[in-house]
Short mmCIF file of C-alpha atoms in Angstrom, two decimals:
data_model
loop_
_atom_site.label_atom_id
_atom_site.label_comp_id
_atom_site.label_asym_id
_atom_site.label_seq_id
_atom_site.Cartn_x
_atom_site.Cartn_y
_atom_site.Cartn_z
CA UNK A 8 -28.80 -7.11 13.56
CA UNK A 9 -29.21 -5.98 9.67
CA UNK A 10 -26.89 -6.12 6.91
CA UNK A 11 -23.26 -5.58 7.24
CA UNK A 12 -23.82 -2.36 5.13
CA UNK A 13 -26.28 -1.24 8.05
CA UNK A 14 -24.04 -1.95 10.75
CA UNK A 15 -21.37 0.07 9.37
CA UNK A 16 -23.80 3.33 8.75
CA UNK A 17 -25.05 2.62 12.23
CA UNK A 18 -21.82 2.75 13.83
CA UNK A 19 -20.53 6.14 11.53
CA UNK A 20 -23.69 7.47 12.57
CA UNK A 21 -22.30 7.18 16.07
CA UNK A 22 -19.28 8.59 15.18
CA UNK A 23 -20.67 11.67 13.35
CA UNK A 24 -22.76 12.28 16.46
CA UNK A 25 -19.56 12.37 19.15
CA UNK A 26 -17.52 14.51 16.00
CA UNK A 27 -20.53 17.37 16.37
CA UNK A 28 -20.23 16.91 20.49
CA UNK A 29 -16.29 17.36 19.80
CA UNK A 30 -16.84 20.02 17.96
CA UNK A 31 -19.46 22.54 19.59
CA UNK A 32 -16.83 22.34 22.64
CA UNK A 33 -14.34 23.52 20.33
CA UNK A 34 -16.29 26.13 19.37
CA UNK A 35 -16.98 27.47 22.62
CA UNK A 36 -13.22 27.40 23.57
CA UNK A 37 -13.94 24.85 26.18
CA UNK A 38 -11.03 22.71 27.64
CA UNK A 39 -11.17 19.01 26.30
CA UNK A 40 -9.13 16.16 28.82
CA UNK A 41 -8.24 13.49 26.23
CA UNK A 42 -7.54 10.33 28.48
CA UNK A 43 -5.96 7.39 26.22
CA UNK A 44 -4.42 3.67 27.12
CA UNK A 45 -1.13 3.08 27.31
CA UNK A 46 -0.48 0.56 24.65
CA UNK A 47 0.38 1.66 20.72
CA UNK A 48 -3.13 1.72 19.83
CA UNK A 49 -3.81 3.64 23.01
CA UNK A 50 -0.74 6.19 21.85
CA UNK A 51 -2.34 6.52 18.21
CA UNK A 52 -5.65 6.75 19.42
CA UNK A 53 -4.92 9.67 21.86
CA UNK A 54 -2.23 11.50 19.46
CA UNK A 55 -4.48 10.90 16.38
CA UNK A 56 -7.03 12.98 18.65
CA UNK A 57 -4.56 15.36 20.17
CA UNK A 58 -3.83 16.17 15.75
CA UNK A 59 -6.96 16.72 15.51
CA UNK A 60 -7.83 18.77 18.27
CA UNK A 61 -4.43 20.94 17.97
CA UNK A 62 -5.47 21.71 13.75
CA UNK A 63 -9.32 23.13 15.29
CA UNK A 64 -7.59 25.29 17.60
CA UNK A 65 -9.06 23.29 20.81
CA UNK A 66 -8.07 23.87 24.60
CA UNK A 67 -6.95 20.30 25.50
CA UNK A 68 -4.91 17.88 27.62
CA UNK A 69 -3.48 14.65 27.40
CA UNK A 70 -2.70 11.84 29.47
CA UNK A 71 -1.91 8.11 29.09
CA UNK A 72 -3.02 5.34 31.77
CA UNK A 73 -2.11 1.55 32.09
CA UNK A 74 -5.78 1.66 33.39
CA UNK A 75 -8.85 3.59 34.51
CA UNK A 76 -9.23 3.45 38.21
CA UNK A 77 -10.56 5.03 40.82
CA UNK A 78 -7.36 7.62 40.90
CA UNK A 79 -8.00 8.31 37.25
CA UNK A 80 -11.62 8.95 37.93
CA UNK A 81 -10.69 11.33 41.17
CA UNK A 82 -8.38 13.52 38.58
CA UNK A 83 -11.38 13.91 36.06
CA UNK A 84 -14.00 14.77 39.37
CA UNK A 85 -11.30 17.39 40.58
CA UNK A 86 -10.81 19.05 37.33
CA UNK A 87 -13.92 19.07 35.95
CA UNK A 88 -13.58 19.57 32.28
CA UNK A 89 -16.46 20.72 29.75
CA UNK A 90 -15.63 17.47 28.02
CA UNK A 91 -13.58 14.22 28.94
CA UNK A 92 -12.73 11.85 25.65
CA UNK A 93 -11.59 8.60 26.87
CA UNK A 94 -9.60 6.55 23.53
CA UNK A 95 -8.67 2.85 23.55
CA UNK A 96 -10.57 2.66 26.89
CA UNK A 97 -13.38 3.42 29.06
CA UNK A 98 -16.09 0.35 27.68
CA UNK A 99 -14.70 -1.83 30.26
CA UNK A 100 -15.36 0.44 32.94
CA UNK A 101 -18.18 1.63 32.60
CA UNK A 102 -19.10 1.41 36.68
CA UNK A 103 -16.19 3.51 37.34
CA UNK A 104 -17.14 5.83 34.55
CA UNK A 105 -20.59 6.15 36.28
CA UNK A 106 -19.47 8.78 38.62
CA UNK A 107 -18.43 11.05 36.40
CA UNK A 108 -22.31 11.48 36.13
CA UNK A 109 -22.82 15.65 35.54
CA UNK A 110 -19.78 16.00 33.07
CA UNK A 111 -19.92 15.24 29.64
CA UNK A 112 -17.99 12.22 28.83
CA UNK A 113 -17.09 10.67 25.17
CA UNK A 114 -15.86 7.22 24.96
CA UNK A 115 -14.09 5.85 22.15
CA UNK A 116 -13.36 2.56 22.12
CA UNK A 117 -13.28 -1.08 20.57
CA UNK A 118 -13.33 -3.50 23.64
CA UNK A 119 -16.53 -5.31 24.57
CA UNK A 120 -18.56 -2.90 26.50
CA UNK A 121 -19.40 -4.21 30.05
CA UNK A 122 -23.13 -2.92 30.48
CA UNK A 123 -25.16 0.35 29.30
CA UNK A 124 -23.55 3.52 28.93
CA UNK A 125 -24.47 6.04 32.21
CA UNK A 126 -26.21 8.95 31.71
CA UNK A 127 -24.41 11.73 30.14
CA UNK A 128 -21.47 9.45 28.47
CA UNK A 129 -21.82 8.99 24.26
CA UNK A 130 -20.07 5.44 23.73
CA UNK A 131 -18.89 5.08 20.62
CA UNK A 132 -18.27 1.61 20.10
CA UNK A 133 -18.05 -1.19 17.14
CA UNK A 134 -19.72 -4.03 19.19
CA UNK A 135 -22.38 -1.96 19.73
CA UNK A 136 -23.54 -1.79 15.95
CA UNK A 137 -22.64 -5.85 15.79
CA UNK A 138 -19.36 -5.19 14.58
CA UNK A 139 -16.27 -7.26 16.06
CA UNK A 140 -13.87 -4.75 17.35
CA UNK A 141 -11.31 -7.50 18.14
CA UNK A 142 -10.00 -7.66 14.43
CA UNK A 143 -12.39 -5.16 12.16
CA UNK A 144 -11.55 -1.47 13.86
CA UNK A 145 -9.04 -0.76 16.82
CA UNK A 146 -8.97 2.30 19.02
CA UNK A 147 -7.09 4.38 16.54
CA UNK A 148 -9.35 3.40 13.85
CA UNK A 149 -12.87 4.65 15.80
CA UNK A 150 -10.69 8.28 16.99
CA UNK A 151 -9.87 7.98 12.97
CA UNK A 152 -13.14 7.94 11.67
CA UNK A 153 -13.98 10.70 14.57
CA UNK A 154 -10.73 12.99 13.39
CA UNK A 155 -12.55 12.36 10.25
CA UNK A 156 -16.13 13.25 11.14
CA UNK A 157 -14.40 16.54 12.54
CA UNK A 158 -13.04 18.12 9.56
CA UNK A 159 -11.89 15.84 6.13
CA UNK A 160 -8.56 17.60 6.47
CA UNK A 161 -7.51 14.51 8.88
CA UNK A 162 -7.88 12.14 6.56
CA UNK A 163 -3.86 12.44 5.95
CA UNK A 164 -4.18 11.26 9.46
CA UNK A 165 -5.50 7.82 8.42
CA UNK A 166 -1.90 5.67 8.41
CA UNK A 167 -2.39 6.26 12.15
CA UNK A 168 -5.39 4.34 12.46
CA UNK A 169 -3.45 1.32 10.31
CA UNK A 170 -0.96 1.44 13.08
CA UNK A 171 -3.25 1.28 15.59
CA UNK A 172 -4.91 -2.08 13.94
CA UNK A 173 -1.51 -3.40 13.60
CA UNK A 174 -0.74 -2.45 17.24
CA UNK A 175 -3.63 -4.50 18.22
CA UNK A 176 -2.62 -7.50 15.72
CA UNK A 177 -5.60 -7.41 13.69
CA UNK A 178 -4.04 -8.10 10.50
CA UNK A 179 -6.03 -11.46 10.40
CA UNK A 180 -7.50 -11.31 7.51
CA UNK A 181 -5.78 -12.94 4.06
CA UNK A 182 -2.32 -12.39 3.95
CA UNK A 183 -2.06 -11.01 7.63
CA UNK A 184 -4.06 -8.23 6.11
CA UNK A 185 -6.38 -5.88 7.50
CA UNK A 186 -10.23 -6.54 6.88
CA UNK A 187 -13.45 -5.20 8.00
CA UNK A 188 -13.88 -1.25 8.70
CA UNK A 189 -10.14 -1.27 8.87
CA UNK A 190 -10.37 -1.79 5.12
CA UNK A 191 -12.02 1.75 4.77
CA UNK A 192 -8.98 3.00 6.99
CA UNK A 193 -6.57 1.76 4.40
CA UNK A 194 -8.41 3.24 1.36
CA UNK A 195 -8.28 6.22 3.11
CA UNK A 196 -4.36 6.38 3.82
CA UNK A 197 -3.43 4.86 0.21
CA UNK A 198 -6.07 7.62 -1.64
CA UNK A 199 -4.08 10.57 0.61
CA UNK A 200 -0.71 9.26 -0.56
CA UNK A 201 0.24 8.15 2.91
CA UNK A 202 0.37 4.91 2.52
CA UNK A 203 1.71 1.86 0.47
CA UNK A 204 0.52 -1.85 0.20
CA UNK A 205 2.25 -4.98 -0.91
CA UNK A 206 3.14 -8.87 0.08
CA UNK A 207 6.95 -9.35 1.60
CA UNK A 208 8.67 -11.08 3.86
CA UNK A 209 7.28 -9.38 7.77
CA UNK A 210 11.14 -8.76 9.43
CA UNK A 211 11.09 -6.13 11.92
CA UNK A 212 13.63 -3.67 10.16
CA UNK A 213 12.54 -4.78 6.68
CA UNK A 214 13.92 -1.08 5.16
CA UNK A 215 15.87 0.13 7.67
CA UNK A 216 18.16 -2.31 8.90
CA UNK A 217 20.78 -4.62 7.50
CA UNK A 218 19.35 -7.99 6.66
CA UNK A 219 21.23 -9.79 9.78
CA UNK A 220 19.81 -6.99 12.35
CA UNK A 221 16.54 -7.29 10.89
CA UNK A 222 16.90 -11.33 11.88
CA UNK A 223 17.94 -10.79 15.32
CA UNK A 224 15.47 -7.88 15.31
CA UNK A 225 12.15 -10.19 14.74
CA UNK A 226 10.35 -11.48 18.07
CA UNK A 227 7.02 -12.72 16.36
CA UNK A 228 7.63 -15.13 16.23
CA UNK A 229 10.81 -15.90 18.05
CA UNK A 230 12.93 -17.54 15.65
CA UNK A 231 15.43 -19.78 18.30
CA UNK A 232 19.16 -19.09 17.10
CA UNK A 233 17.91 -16.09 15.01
CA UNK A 234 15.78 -13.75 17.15
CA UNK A 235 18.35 -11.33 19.48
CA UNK A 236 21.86 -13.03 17.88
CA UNK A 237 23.35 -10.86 15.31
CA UNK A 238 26.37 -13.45 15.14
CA UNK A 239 24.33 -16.21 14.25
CA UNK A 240 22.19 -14.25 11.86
CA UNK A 241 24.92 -13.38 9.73
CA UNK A 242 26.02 -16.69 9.85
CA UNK A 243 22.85 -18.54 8.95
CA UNK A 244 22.49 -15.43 5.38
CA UNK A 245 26.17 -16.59 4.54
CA UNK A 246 25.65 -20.37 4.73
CA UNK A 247 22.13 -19.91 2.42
CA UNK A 248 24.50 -18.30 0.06
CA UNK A 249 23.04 -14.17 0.55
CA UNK A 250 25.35 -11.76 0.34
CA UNK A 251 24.78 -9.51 3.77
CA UNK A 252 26.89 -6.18 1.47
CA UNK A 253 26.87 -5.45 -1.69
CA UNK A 254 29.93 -2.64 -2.77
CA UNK A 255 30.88 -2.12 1.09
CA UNK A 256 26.64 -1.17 2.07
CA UNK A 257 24.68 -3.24 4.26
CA UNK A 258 21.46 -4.82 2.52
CA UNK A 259 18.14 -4.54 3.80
CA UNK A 260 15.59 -7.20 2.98
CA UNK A 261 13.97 -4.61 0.72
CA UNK A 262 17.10 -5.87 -1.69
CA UNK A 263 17.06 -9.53 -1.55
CA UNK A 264 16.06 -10.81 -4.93
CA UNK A 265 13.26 -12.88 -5.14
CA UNK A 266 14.83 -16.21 -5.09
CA UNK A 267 16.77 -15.04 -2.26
CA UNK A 268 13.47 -14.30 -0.08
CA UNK A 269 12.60 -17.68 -0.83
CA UNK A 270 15.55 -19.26 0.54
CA UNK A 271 15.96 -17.58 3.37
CA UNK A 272 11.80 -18.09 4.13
CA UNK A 273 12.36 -21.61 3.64
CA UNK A 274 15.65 -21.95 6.35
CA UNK A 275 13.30 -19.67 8.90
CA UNK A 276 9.91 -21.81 8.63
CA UNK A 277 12.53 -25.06 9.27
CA UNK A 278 13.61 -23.54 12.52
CA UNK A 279 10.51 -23.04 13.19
CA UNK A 280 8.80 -25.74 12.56
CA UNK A 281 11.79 -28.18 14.73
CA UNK A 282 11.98 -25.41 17.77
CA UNK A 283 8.00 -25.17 18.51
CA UNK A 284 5.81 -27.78 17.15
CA UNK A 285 3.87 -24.54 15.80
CA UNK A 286 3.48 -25.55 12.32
CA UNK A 287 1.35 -22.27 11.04
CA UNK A 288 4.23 -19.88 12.89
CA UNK A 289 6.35 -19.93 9.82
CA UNK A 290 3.28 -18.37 8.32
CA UNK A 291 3.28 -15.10 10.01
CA UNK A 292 6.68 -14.18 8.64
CA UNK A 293 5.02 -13.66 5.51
CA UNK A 294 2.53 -11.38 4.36
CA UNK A 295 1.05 -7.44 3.86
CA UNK A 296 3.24 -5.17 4.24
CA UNK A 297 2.04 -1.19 5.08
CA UNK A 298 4.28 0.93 4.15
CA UNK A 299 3.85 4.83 5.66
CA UNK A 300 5.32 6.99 2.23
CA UNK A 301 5.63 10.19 3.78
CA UNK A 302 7.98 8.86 6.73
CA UNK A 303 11.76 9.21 6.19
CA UNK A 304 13.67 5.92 4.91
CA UNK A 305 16.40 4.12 7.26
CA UNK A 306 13.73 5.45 10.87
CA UNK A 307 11.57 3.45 12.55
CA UNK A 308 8.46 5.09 10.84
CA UNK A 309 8.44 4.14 7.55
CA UNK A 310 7.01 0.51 8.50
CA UNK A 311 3.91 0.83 9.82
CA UNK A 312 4.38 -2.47 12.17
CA UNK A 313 7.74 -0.71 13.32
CA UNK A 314 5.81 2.34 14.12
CA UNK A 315 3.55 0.73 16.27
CA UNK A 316 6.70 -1.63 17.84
CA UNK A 317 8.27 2.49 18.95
CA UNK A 318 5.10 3.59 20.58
CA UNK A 319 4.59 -0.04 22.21
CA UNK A 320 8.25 0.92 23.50
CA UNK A 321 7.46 4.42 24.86
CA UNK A 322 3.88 3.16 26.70
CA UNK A 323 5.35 0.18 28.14
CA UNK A 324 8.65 1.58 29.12
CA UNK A 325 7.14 4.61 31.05
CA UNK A 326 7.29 7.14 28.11
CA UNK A 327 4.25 7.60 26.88
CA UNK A 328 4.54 11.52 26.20
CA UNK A 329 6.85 10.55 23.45
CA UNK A 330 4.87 8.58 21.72
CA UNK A 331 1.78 10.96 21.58
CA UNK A 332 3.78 13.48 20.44
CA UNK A 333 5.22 11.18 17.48
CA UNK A 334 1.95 11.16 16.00
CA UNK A 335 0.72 14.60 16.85
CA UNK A 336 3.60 15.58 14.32
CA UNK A 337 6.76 15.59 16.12
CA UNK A 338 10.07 13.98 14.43
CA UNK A 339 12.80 15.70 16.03
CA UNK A 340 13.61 15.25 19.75
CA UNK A 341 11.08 12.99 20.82
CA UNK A 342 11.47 10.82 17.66
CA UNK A 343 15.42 10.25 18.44
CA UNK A 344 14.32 9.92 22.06
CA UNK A 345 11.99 7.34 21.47
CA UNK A 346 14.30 5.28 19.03
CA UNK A 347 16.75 5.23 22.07
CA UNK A 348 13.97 3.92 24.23
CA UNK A 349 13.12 1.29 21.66
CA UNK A 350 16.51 -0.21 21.86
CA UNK A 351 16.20 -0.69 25.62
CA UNK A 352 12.65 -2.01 25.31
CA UNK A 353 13.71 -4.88 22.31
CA UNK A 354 16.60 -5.77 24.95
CA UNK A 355 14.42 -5.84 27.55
CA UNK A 356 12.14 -8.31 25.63
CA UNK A 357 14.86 -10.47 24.89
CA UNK A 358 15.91 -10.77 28.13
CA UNK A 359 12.50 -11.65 29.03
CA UNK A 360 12.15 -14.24 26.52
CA UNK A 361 15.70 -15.74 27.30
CA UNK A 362 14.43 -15.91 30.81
CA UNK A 363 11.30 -17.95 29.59
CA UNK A 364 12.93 -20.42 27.96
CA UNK A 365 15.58 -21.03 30.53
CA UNK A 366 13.49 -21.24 33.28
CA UNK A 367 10.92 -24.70 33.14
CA UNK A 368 8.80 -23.01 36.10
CA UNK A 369 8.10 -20.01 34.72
CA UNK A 370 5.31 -21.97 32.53
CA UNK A 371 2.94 -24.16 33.70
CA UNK A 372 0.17 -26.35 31.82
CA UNK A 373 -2.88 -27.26 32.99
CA UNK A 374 -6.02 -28.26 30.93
CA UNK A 375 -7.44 -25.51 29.91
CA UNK A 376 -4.53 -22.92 29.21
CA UNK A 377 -1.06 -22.23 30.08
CA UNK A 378 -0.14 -20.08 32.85
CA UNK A 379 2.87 -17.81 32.96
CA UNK A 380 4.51 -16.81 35.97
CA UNK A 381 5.85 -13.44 35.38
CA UNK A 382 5.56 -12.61 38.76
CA UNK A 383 8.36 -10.36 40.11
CA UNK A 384 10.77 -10.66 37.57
CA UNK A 385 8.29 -9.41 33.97
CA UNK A 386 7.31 -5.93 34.55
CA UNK A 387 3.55 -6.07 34.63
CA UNK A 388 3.88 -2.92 32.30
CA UNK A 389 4.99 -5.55 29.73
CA UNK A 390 3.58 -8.66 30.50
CA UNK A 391 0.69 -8.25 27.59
CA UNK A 392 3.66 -7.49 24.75
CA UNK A 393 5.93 -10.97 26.17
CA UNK A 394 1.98 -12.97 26.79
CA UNK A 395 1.86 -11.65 22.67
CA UNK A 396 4.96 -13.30 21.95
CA UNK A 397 5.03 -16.34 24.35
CA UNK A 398 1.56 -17.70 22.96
CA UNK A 399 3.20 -18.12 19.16
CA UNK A 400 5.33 -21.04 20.61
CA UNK A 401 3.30 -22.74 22.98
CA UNK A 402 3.09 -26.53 22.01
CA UNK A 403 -0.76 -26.27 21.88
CA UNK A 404 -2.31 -23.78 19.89
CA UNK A 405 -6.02 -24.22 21.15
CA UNK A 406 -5.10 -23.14 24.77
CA UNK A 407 -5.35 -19.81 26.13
CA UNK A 408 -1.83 -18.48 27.61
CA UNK A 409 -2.80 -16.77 30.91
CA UNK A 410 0.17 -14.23 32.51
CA UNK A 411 0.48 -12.57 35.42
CA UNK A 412 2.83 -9.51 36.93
CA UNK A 413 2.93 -8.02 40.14
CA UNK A 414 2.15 -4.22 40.10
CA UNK A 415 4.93 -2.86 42.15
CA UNK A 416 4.22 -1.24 45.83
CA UNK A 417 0.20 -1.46 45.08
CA UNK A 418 -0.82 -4.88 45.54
CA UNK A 419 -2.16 -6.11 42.61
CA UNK A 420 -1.61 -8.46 40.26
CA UNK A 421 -1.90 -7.57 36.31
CA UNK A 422 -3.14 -10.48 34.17
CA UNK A 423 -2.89 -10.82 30.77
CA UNK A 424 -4.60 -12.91 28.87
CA UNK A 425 -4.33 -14.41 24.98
CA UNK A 426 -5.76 -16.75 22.78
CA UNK A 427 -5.96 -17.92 19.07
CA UNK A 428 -8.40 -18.05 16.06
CA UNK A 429 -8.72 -21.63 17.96
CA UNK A 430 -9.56 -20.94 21.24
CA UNK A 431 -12.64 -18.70 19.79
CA UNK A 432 -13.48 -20.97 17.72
CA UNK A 433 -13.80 -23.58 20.52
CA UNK A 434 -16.23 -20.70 22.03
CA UNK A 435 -13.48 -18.88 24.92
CA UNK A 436 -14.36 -15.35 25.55
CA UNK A 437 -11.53 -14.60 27.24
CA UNK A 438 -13.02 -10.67 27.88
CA UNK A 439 -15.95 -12.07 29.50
CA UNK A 440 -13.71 -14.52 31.34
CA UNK A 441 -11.58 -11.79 32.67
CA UNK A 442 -13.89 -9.33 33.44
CA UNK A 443 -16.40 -11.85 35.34
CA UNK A 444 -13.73 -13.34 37.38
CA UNK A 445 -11.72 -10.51 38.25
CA UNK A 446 -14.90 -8.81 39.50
CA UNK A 447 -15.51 -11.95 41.72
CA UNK A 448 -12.49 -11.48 43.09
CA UNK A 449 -12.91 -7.68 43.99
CA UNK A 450 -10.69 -7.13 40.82
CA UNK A 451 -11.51 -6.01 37.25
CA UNK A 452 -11.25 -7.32 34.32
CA UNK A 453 -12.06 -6.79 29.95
CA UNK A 454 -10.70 -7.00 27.15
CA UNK A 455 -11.69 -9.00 23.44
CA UNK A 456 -12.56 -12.58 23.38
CA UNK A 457 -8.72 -13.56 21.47
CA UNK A 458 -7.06 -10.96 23.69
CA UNK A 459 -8.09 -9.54 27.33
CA UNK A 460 -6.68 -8.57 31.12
CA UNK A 461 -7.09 -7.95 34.00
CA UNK A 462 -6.34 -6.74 37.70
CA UNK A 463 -7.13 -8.35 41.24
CA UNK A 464 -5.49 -8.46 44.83
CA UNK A 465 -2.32 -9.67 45.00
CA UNK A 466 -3.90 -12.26 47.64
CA UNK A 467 -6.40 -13.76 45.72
CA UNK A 468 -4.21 -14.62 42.90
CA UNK A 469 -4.61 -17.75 44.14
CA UNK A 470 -8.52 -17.90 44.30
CA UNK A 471 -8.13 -16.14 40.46
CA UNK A 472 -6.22 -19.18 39.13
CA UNK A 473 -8.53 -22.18 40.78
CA UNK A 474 -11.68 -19.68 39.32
CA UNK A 475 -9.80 -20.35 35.52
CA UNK A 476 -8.74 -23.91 36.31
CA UNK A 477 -12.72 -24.85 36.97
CA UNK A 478 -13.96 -21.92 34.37
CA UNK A 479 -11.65 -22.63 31.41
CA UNK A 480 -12.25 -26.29 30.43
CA UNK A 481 -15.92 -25.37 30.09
CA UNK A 482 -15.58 -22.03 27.95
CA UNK A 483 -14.45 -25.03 24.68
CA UNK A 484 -16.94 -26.85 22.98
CA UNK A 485 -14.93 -28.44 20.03
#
């Protein structure tokens, strides 16, 4: 499909053509419905858009969904904007998006598209210049580039496209770095002062929180003994010989001494390594570090994986306002807010994770993947962030993890559904896998091949999990 040189002017060429669309409605004062996903990416994709929007003076709206369905759809058909921009969302329903047909409609997105764009609707989509929006752009990063197209005044807006990539864990590039368009993303926040790079230790909390709350504080991967136990934390820097204070203050990692760092690294990739039978975890505490300049020190901003961890934590805990307002601009009220709900949402992990490991049912093997039972107990709101987490310490790391919640008083069932570099290597789409079968099932389904989800009837769950039994084994070829 060309060069990679060609693919990338192909695909800004797309994105130059939705900034003019964008921006002729501006012009003509018409009102603009920006509907975004609920996930961190989804919140930086739809505030990074909302900046935008707000600095050309638009008429425009809001909203976060866990989904587009046919409710979403009725609310767009009833209000009838000028222009609908769907963020983080909208490729994988494209049938649903069909009958919208009349109103202009401007998707931008990085999940694998599932057919041809209807009439009237501008995609704007990596895949569809041969670029792999699973790790080289997220949804942030194409409303970036857009912002971008728009006026060159957002490029100070560029850190939030680096937190959407983060968001979406595509720092898999060298040194848990981000590669591909991302790359341009990065230039872009460093050259407008934004944003700092470098190689640490990755502990959520690395500048803002004492070294032993920054232990307990780091759920990928789950460090056994460490992760949610301050006591033990404190204990395990004092028996390694690191001083947790230094004159009566707290350290943070960002004062550990070299040799330090490599100490405590060392004790960390042990635990690991004797807890999981994961021997790259260890790995992932160690790598790029973005660092967002302009944010205060000591808040939960000035890391850029932290910032994503807040707005993970508004989205998934039913607060998504907050974190769209975060990155339009806001750090007063609805950044102390959202801290608060970050606390509960960590807990809430924990507790999840606790519950995990405690309970031998609640994971199942079979051939082809492992299958989590979230059931009633995981909140199907966060089954994708625990299915993140849970997939680091599974004993086999060329095995899909597939999750499932029950969506409360509706009847359906909310999969999740994550691989490894492994599993696509051994040729699992899981995407394809999720969207096929869930539409089988009267369900639907999308996502990238490493990461994807999906929703069906509560009472073919059943039928759903015999489909991946007989559909799984097949989708490896070693």
């Amino acid at each position: 499909m060309g060069t990679r040189a060609s693919k990338v002017e192909s695909f800004l060429r797309e994105v130059e053509t939705a900034a003019e669309a964008i921006s002729r409605h501006i012009d003509k004062g018409s009102q603009i419905k920006v509907v975004t996903h609920f996930d961190a990416d989804g919140l930086s994709a739809g505030g990074l858009i909302a900046a935008s929007l707000m600095r050309g003076g638009a008429v425009f709206s809001v909203r976060a969904e866990r989904w587009i369905d046919e409710n979403v759809i009725d609310e767009v058909l009833a209000a009838r904007p000028p222009l609908t921009i769907f963020t983080d969302f909208g490729s994988g329903y494209l049938n649903l998006i069909e009958r919208l047909r009349g109103l202009e409609v401007i998707i931008l997105d990085h999940h694998q598209p599932s057919g041809e764009s209807p009439e009237g609707v501008l995609q704007v989509n990596p895949h569809l210049s041969g670029i792999d929006g699973a790790t080289e752009i997220s949804g942030a990063g194409v409303a970036y580039l857009t912002a971008r197209a728009l006026s060159r005044e957002n490029r100070d807006l560029a850190y939030l496209g680096v937190v959407g990539a983060l968001a979406d864990q595509q720092d898999k590039f060298e040194n848990r770095s981000l590669g591909g368009v991302n790359e341009l993303i990065v230039k872009d926040a460093v050259e407008a002062g934004t944003l700092k790079v470098e190689t640490d230790l990755l502990l959520f909390g690395r500048e803002t929180r004492p070294i032993h709350k920054a232990l307990a504080s780091t759920l990928e991967p789950f460090i056994p003994g460490v992760s949610g136990e301050e006591d033990k934390s404190l204990a395990l820097l004092l028996s390694l010989g690191i001083k947790p204070k230094e004159k009566d203050r707290w350290r943070a990692l960002r004062d550990l001494s070299k040799d330090e760092k490599r100490k405590l690294f060392s004790e960390l990739a042990s635990i690991l390594a004797a807890n999981t039978d994961q021997k790259d975890a260890a790995m992932t505490l160690i790598g790029t570090v973005y660092t967002l300049c302009r944010e205060e020190p000591w808040t939960s901003l000035r890391d850029a994986r932290e910032f994503a961890s807040l707005l993970n934590a508004t989205g998934r805990m039913e607060k998504p306002g907050l974190g769209i307002a975060i990155c339009a601009g806001d750090r007063s009220a609805a950044l102390k807010e959202a801290e608060e709900v970050l606390q509960t949402y960590r807990k809430t992990i924990l507790r999840y994770m606790r519950w995990i490991s405690e309970t031998p049912t609640s994971l199942e093997e079979f051939e082809g993947f492992y299958l989590l039972h979230g059931g009633e107990v995981i909140s199907e709101r966060m089954i994708g962030t625990v299915s993140n987490i849970a997939i680091r310490s599974l004993p086999r790391n060329d095995k899909p993890l597939i999750a499932y919640s029950f969506v409360k008083d509706e009847g359906i069932v909310k999969v999740s559904a994550r691989g490894t570099p492994k599993t696509v290597k051994r040729g699992i789409n899981l995407g394809k896998l999720m969207k096929e079968t869930a539409e089988r099932l009267s369900g639907l389904g999308g996502g990238h091949d490493i990461a994807a989800g999906a929703q069906v009837p509560r009472g073919k769950l059943g039928e759903f999990i015999e489909a991946l039994k007989k559909e799984l084994p097949k989708g490896g070829r070693e």
